[in-house]
Coordinates of C-alpha atoms in Angstrom, one line a residue:
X1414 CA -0.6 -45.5 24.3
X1415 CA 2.9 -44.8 22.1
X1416 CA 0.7 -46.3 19.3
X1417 CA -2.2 -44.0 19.6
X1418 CA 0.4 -41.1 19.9
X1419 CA 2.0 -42.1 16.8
X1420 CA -1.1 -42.4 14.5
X1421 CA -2.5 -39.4 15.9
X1422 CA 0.5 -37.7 15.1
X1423 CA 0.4 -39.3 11.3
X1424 CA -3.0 -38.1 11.1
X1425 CA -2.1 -34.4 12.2
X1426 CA 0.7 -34.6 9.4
X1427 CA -1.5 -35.9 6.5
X1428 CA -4.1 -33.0 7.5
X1429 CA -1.4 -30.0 7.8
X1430 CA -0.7 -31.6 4.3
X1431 CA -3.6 -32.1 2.9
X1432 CA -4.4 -28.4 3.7
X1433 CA -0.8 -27.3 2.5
X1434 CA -2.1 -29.1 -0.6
X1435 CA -5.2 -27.3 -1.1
X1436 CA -4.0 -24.2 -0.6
X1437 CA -1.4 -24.6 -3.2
X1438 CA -4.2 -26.2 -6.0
X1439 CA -6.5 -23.3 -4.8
X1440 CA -3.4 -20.4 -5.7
X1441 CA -2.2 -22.7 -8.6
X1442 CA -5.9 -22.4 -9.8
X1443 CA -6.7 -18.8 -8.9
X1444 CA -3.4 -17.2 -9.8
X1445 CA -5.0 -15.0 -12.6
X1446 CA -8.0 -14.0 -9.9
X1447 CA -5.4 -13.3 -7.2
X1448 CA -2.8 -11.1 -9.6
X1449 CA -5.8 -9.0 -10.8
X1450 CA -7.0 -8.4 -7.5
X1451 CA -3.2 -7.5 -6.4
X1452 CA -2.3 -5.2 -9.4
X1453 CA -6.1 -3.7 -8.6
X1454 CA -4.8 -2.9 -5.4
X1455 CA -1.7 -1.5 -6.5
X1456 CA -2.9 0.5 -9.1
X1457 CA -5.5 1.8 -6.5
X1458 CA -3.0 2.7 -4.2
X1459 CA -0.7 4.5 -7.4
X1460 CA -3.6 6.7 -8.0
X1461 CA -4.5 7.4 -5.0
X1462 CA -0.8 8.7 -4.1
X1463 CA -0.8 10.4 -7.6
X1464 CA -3.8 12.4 -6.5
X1465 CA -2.3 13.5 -3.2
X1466 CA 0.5 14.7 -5.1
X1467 CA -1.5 16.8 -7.6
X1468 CA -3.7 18.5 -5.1
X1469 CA -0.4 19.2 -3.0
X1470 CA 1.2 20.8 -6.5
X1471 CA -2.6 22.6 -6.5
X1472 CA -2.0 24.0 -3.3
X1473 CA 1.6 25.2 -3.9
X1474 CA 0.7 27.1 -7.3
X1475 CA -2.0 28.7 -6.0
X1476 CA 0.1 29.6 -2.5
X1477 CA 2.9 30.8 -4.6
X1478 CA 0.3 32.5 -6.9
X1479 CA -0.8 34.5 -4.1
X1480 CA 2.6 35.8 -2.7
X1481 CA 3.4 37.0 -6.2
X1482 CA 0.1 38.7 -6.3
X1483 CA 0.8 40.2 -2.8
X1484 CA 4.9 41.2 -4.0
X1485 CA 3.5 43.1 -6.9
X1486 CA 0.8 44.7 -4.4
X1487 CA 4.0 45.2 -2.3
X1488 CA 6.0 46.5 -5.0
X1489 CA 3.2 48.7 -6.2
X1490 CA 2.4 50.7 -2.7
X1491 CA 6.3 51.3 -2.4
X1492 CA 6.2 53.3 -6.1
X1493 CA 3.0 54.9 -5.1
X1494 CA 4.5 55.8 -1.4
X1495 CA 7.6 58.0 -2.1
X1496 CA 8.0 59.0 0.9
X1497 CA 8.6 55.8 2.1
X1498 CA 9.9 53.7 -0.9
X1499 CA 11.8 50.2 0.0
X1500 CA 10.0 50.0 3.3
X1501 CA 6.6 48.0 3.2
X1502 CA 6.5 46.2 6.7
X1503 CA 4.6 42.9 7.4
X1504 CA 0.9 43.0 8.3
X1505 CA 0.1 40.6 11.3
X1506 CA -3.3 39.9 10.1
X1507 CA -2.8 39.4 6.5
X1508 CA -4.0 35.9 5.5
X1509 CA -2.0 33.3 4.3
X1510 CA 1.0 34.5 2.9
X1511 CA 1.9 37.3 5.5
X1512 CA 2.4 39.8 2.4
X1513 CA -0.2 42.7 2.4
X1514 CA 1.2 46.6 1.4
X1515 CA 0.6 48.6 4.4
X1516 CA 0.2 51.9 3.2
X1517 CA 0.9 54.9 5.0
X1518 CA -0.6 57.2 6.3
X1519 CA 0.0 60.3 4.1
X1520 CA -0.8 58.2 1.0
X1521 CA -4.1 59.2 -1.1
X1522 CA -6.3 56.6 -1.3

């Protein structure tokens, strides 16, 4: 019985190593495959977090774009407004940026 158990345990061993073995021949003999695939993968991800950033920088310029369109609309109601110059109060349903001249009421159109 202790004699099966021992060279079933041998034969277990040379297995786990004969598959250790392979594996190491089969990366020793693919390395070049394997590092293209990796730097693919990495490059892949690079450009991918690249392009998220650009479309972010998109987005700011053209929300910043907007609010300075929407200051000099601001800017340009108060000089037309004496009456009520350095007042231009927030419109509630005004879009993105929340800056829209609200003109008042004695101003010509």
């Amino acid at each position: 019985m202790l004699d099966y158990k021992l060279n079933n345990a041998n034969e277990i061993k040379s297995k786990a190593c004969f598959h250790a073995d392979a594996l190491l021949f089969f990366i020793f003999n693919e390395r070049s495959r394997l590092t293209a695939w990796l730097s693919k993968i990495i490059k892949r991800r690079g450009k991918r977090v690249r392009k998220n950033s650009q479309i972010a920088n998109k987005t700011k310029e053209k929300r910043d774009e907007t609010i300075n369109n929407n200051i000099v609309l601001w800017t340009e109601a108060g000089r037309k407004c004496r009456a009520h110059v350095g007042k231009y109060p927030q419109n509630s349903q005004s879009g993105i940026s929340g800056f829209r001249p609200q003109l008042c009421m004695d101003q010509e159109p």
